[in-house]
Amino acid sequence: MRKLAAVMTILASAVLGTPAATAQAYPSKPIRIIVAYPAGQGTDIATRYLAEQMSRDLGQPIVIDNKPGAGGNLGTELAAQAAPDGYTLTMGTNATHVLNQFLYAKLAFDPEKDFEPIALVGTFPMIVAVNTTFSINTASDLVHAVQRNARSADIAMPSTTARLVVELFKERSAAPLFGVPYKGSGNALTDVIGGQLPVMVDTPTSLRPHIAAGKLRALAVTSAQPSGLVPGVKTISEQGYAGFEVIAWNALYAPKGTPANVLNTLNAAMNKVLQRPETRQKLLDFGFDPAGGTAAQLHDFTRSERRKWQPIISAAGLKAE
């Protein structure tokens, strides 16, 4: 018995002395995903759905924390300052992790150095839409309207990406388009559907229900090729403005310094969810083309996006208000 007790003591000491035994398996408590946009916007809707699916696989609740403000910078700054333990993440966008660093004079975070990429979630074009009571049917009609009357085609812009679309289209068309900034889709939709403004630029998630209901009419999509998310709608490029392309996207990030094993767990969980046919269909219904892939692929993708947009934004002199 003494020998058995001694052996058990040695084994117990060996097991308890290993890092695997002392470290808690991840995740062991609820995870928070910061969404730097208002509830009900496209990023928020998709994140809530994906979080619900990932929560089942990871065995822990995932809470969505909406922190809108400053074009997405407020919530993104909070995420960058969070503990790098995998329990605070953020659903980044092409605005928060590419465009804003070129549009704003100063950011309190570095979108590349302060974050660990996890996975690209989805991509989508923006839609240019008009209140159906206005006699604007094409991108060219919009240009002609504003040339006749400078305030006849004011455009609601509920996001940084929407502003980029307006500014880039203004530069390509040489028309004095006037963009009206909004903090979110809700108020912009209210004003455009109500007739206070004729035109808006927003995501498929936000606009498709109102287009289907006949309250709005889609004039164009901002992708290089026609999008299955808005069948039958021509691109701006097809309507006489060759080379015009603006694609928006969402991707999951963690604060810099988050352990590799945690990042790998989250990447695997996200890809597992994105590979399910029902998830892919749901994202398409929301207005997203599902993505996925490795953290390295997301890192390379965002770098290529920065190389693409920095000279365009600089040449156009675009600045956040």
C-alpha positions as CSV (number, residue, x, y, z in Angstrom):
1,M,0.0,0.0,0.0
2,R,2.9,2.4,0.8
3,K,4.4,1.7,-2.6
4,L,1.1,2.3,-4.4
5,A,0.6,5.5,-2.5
6,A,4.0,6.7,-3.4
7,V,3.4,5.9,-7.1
8,M,0.1,7.7,-7.1
9,T,1.7,10.7,-5.5
10,I,4.5,10.8,-8.2
11,L,1.9,10.5,-11.0
12,A,-0.3,13.2,-9.5
13,S,2.7,15.5,-9.2
14,A,3.7,14.9,-12.7
15,V,0.3,15.5,-14.1
16,L,-0.4,18.6,-12.1
17,G,3.0,20.0,-13.0
18,T,2.3,20.0,-16.7
19,P,1.0,23.2,-18.4
20,A,-1.9,21.3,-20.0
21,A,-3.3,20.4,-16.6
22,T,-2.9,23.8,-15.0
23,A,-4.2,25.8,-18.0
24,Q,-7.9,26.2,-18.4
25,A,-9.4,25.0,-21.7
26,Y,-10.6,27.8,-24.0
27,P,-13.2,29.0,-23.8
28,S,-14.2,28.6,-20.2
29,K,-16.5,31.7,-19.9
30,P,-18.7,33.9,-22.1
31,I,-17.1,35.7,-25.1
32,R,-17.9,39.2,-26.1
33,I,-17.9,40.4,-29.7
34,I,-17.8,44.2,-30.1
35,V,-19.8,45.5,-33.1
36,A,-18.8,49.1,-33.8
37,Y,-22.1,49.8,-35.5
38,P,-25.7,50.2,-34.3
39,A,-28.0,47.3,-33.7
40,G,-29.9,46.3,-36.8
41,Q,-27.2,47.2,-39.3
42,G,-25.8,44.6,-41.6
43,T,-22.7,43.8,-39.6
44,D,-24.7,43.5,-36.4
45,I,-27.3,41.2,-37.9
46,A,-24.7,38.8,-39.4
47,T,-22.6,38.9,-36.3
48,R,-25.5,37.9,-34.0
49,Y,-26.4,35.0,-36.2
50,L,-22.8,33.7,-36.5
51,A,-22.3,34.2,-32.8
52,E,-25.3,32.0,-32.0
53,Q,-23.9,29.3,-34.2
54,M,-20.4,29.5,-32.8
55,S,-21.7,29.5,-29.3
56,R,-23.2,26.1,-29.8
57,D,-19.9,24.6,-31.0
58,L,-17.7,26.3,-28.4
59,G,-20.0,25.6,-25.5
60,Q,-20.1,29.1,-24.2
61,P,-22.4,32.1,-24.6
62,I,-21.3,34.8,-27.1
63,V,-22.6,38.3,-26.2
64,I,-22.8,41.1,-28.8
65,D,-21.8,44.5,-27.5
66,N,-22.8,47.4,-29.9
67,K,-20.4,50.3,-29.5
68,P,-21.2,52.7,-32.5
69,G,-19.6,56.0,-33.1
70,A,-17.0,57.8,-35.1
71,G,-17.4,55.7,-38.2
72,G,-16.7,52.5,-36.3
73,N,-13.6,53.9,-34.6
74,L,-15.1,54.0,-31.1
75,G,-15.9,50.3,-30.8
76,T,-12.7,49.3,-32.6
77,E,-10.6,51.3,-30.2
78,L,-12.3,49.6,-27.2
79,A,-11.6,46.2,-28.8
80,A,-7.9,47.1,-29.4
81,Q,-7.6,48.0,-25.7
82,A,-9.2,44.8,-24.4
83,A,-7.2,42.0,-22.7
84,P,-5.7,39.7,-25.3
85,D,-7.2,36.5,-23.8
86,G,-9.8,35.6,-26.5
87,Y,-12.8,36.8,-24.5
88,T,-13.2,40.1,-26.3
89,L,-13.3,40.1,-30.1
90,T,-14.5,42.5,-32.7
91,M,-16.3,42.1,-36.0
92,G,-14.1,44.3,-38.2
93,T,-15.1,45.8,-41.5
94,N,-13.3,47.3,-44.5
95,A,-14.0,50.7,-42.9
96,T,-12.6,50.0,-39.4
97,H,-9.6,47.9,-40.6
98,V,-8.7,49.6,-43.9
99,L,-10.4,52.8,-44.9
100,N,-10.6,54.8,-41.6
101,Q,-6.8,55.0,-41.2
102,F,-6.7,57.0,-44.5
103,L,-9.8,59.0,-43.9
104,Y,-9.2,60.2,-40.3
105,A,-6.4,62.5,-39.3
106,K,-5.7,60.4,-36.2
107,L,-6.8,57.0,-34.9
108,A,-6.3,55.8,-31.3
109,F,-5.5,52.3,-32.7
110,D,-3.5,50.8,-35.5
111,P,-5.7,48.4,-37.5
112,E,-2.8,46.2,-38.5
113,K,-0.5,46.3,-35.4
114,D,-3.2,46.2,-32.7
115,F,-5.2,43.2,-33.9
116,E,-4.8,39.5,-34.6
117,P,-6.7,38.4,-37.7
118,I,-9.0,35.4,-37.2
119,A,-11.1,34.9,-40.4
120,L,-12.8,36.7,-43.3
121,V,-16.5,36.3,-42.8
122,G,-18.3,37.7,-45.8
123,T,-18.2,40.2,-48.7
124,F,-20.8,42.3,-50.4
125,P,-21.3,45.2,-52.8
126,M,-23.0,48.4,-51.8
127,I,-26.3,49.3,-53.4
128,V,-27.3,52.8,-54.7
129,A,-31.1,53.0,-54.2
130,V,-33.7,55.7,-54.7
131,N,-37.2,56.5,-53.3
132,T,-39.6,55.1,-56.0
133,T,-41.4,58.5,-56.2
134,F,-38.3,60.1,-57.7
135,S,-37.7,59.8,-61.5
136,I,-34.2,58.5,-61.2
137,N,-33.6,55.1,-62.7
138,T,-29.9,54.8,-63.5
139,A,-26.6,56.1,-62.3
140,S,-26.6,58.4,-65.3
141,D,-30.0,59.8,-64.3
142,L,-28.5,60.6,-60.9
143,V,-25.6,62.5,-62.4
144,H,-28.0,64.4,-64.8
145,A,-30.3,65.3,-61.9
146,V,-27.6,66.8,-59.8
147,Q,-26.2,68.7,-62.8
148,R,-29.6,70.3,-63.3
149,N,-30.1,71.1,-59.7
150,A,-27.3,70.7,-57.2
151,R,-29.6,69.7,-54.3
152,S,-32.0,67.5,-56.2
153,A,-30.0,64.3,-55.6
154,D,-28.6,64.5,-52.1
155,I,-27.4,61.1,-51.0
156,A,-27.8,59.5,-47.5
157,M,-24.6,57.9,-46.3
158,P,-25.0,55.7,-43.2
159,S,-21.4,54.3,-43.2
160,T,-17.8,55.0,-44.1
161,T,-18.1,52.7,-47.0
162,A,-21.2,54.5,-48.3
163,R,-19.2,57.8,-48.1
164,L,-16.4,56.2,-50.1
165,V,-18.9,55.2,-52.8
166,V,-20.3,58.7,-53.0
167,E,-16.9,60.4,-53.1
168,L,-15.5,58.0,-55.6
169,F,-18.6,58.3,-57.8
170,K,-18.3,62.1,-57.5
171,E,-14.7,62.0,-58.6
172,R,-15.4,59.6,-61.6
173,S,-18.6,61.4,-62.8
174,A,-17.4,65.0,-62.1
175,A,-20.9,65.7,-60.8
176,P,-21.3,67.8,-57.7
177,L,-23.0,65.1,-55.6
178,F,-23.8,66.0,-52.0
179,G,-23.6,63.3,-49.4
180,V,-25.5,63.5,-46.1
181,P,-23.8,61.5,-43.3
182,Y,-25.9,59.4,-40.9
183,K,-24.9,57.5,-37.9
184,G,-26.7,54.4,-39.0
185,S,-29.1,52.8,-41.5
186,G,-32.3,53.3,-39.5
187,N,-32.5,57.1,-39.7
188,A,-31.2,57.2,-43.3
189,L,-33.9,54.7,-44.4
190,T,-36.6,56.7,-42.6
191,D,-35.6,59.9,-44.4
192,V,-35.2,58.4,-47.8
193,I,-38.4,56.3,-47.7
194,G,-40.2,59.4,-46.3
195,G,-39.0,61.5,-49.2
196,Q,-36.7,63.9,-47.3
197,L,-33.8,62.7,-49.4
198,P,-34.1,60.9,-52.8
199,V,-31.1,58.6,-52.7
200,M,-29.0,56.5,-50.4
201,V,-26.1,54.1,-50.5
202,D,-26.1,51.1,-48.1
203,T,-25.7,47.4,-47.7
204,P,-27.8,44.6,-49.3
205,T,-28.8,43.6,-45.8
206,S,-30.3,47.0,-45.1
207,L,-31.9,47.8,-48.5
208,R,-33.1,44.5,-50.0
209,P,-36.3,44.2,-47.9
210,H,-37.4,47.8,-48.8
211,I,-36.5,47.1,-52.5
212,A,-38.6,44.0,-52.4
213,A,-41.5,45.9,-50.7
214,G,-41.4,48.5,-53.5
215,K,-40.4,51.4,-51.2
216,L,-37.0,51.7,-52.8
217,R,-35.6,51.1,-56.3
218,A,-32.0,49.8,-56.8
219,L,-30.1,52.0,-59.4
220,A,-26.8,50.2,-59.3
221,V,-24.4,47.9,-57.4
222,T,-20.8,48.9,-56.7
223,S,-19.1,45.6,-57.5
224,A,-17.1,45.1,-60.6
225,Q,-19.5,42.3,-61.8
226,P,-23.3,42.1,-61.3
227,S,-24.2,40.5,-57.9
228,G,-26.5,37.6,-57.3
229,L,-27.5,39.4,-54.1
230,V,-29.3,41.9,-56.2
231,P,-30.3,40.1,-59.4
232,G,-30.8,42.2,-62.6
233,V,-29.2,45.3,-61.2
234,K,-26.4,46.7,-63.3
235,T,-23.1,47.8,-61.8
236,I,-22.0,51.4,-61.8
237,S,-19.1,50.3,-64.1
238,E,-21.6,48.9,-66.6
239,Q,-23.5,52.2,-66.6
240,G,-20.7,54.2,-68.1
241,Y,-18.1,54.5,-65.3
242,A,-15.6,51.9,-66.2
243,G,-13.4,50.5,-63.4
244,F,-15.7,51.6,-60.6
245,E,-15.6,49.1,-57.8
246,V,-16.2,49.2,-54.0
247,I,-16.6,46.0,-52.1
248,A,-17.4,45.9,-48.4
249,W,-16.5,43.0,-46.1
250,N,-16.6,41.7,-42.5
251,A,-13.9,39.8,-40.6
252,L,-13.4,38.6,-37.1
253,Y,-10.4,40.0,-35.1
254,A,-8.9,39.7,-31.6
255,P,-6.6,42.1,-29.7
256,K,-2.9,41.8,-30.5
257,G,-1.1,39.2,-28.4
258,T,-4.0,36.8,-28.2
259,P,-2.5,33.3,-27.8
260,A,-2.1,31.3,-31.0
261,N,-4.1,28.3,-29.7
262,V,-7.1,30.6,-28.9
263,L,-6.9,32.2,-32.4
264,N,-6.8,28.7,-34.0
265,T,-9.8,27.6,-31.9
266,L,-11.8,30.7,-33.1
267,N,-10.7,30.3,-36.7
268,A,-11.7,26.6,-36.7
269,A,-15.1,27.5,-35.1
270,M,-15.8,30.2,-37.6
271,N,-14.9,28.1,-40.6
272,K,-17.0,25.2,-39.3
273,V,-20.0,27.5,-39.1
274,L,-19.4,29.1,-42.5
275,Q,-19.1,25.7,-44.2
276,R,-22.6,24.6,-43.2
277,P,-25.1,24.9,-46.1
278,E,-27.7,26.4,-43.8
279,T,-25.3,29.1,-42.6
280,R,-24.2,30.0,-46.1
281,Q,-27.9,30.3,-47.3
282,K,-28.7,32.4,-44.2
283,L,-25.8,34.8,-45.0
284,L,-26.9,35.1,-48.6
285,D,-30.4,35.9,-47.3
286,F,-28.8,38.6,-45.1
287,G,-26.9,40.0,-48.1
288,F,-23.5,38.5,-47.6
289,D,-21.4,36.3,-49.8
290,P,-19.9,33.8,-47.3
291,A,-16.1,33.7,-47.1
292,G,-13.8,31.9,-44.6
293,G,-10.2,30.8,-44.8
294,T,-7.1,31.2,-42.7
295,A,-5.9,34.0,-40.5
296,A,-2.9,34.4,-42.8
297,Q,-5.2,34.8,-45.8
298,L,-7.1,37.5,-44.0
299,H,-3.9,39.3,-43.1
300,D,-2.7,39.3,-46.8
301,F,-6.2,40.4,-48.0
302,T,-6.3,43.4,-45.7
303,R,-2.8,44.4,-46.7
304,S,-3.8,44.3,-50.4
305,E,-6.9,46.4,-49.6
306,R,-4.7,49.0,-47.9
307,R,-2.5,49.1,-50.9
308,K,-5.5,49.6,-53.2
309,W,-7.4,52.3,-51.3
310,Q,-4.7,54.4,-49.8
311,P,-3.6,56.1,-53.1
312,I,-7.3,56.4,-54.3
313,I,-8.4,58.1,-51.0
314,S,-5.3,60.3,-51.0
315,A,-5.7,61.4,-54.7
316,A,-9.3,62.2,-54.1
317,G,-8.5,64.2,-51.0
318,L,-11.1,62.3,-49.0
319,K,-11.3,63.1,-45.3
320,A,-13.7,62.1,-42.6
321,E,-15.8,64.9,-41.3
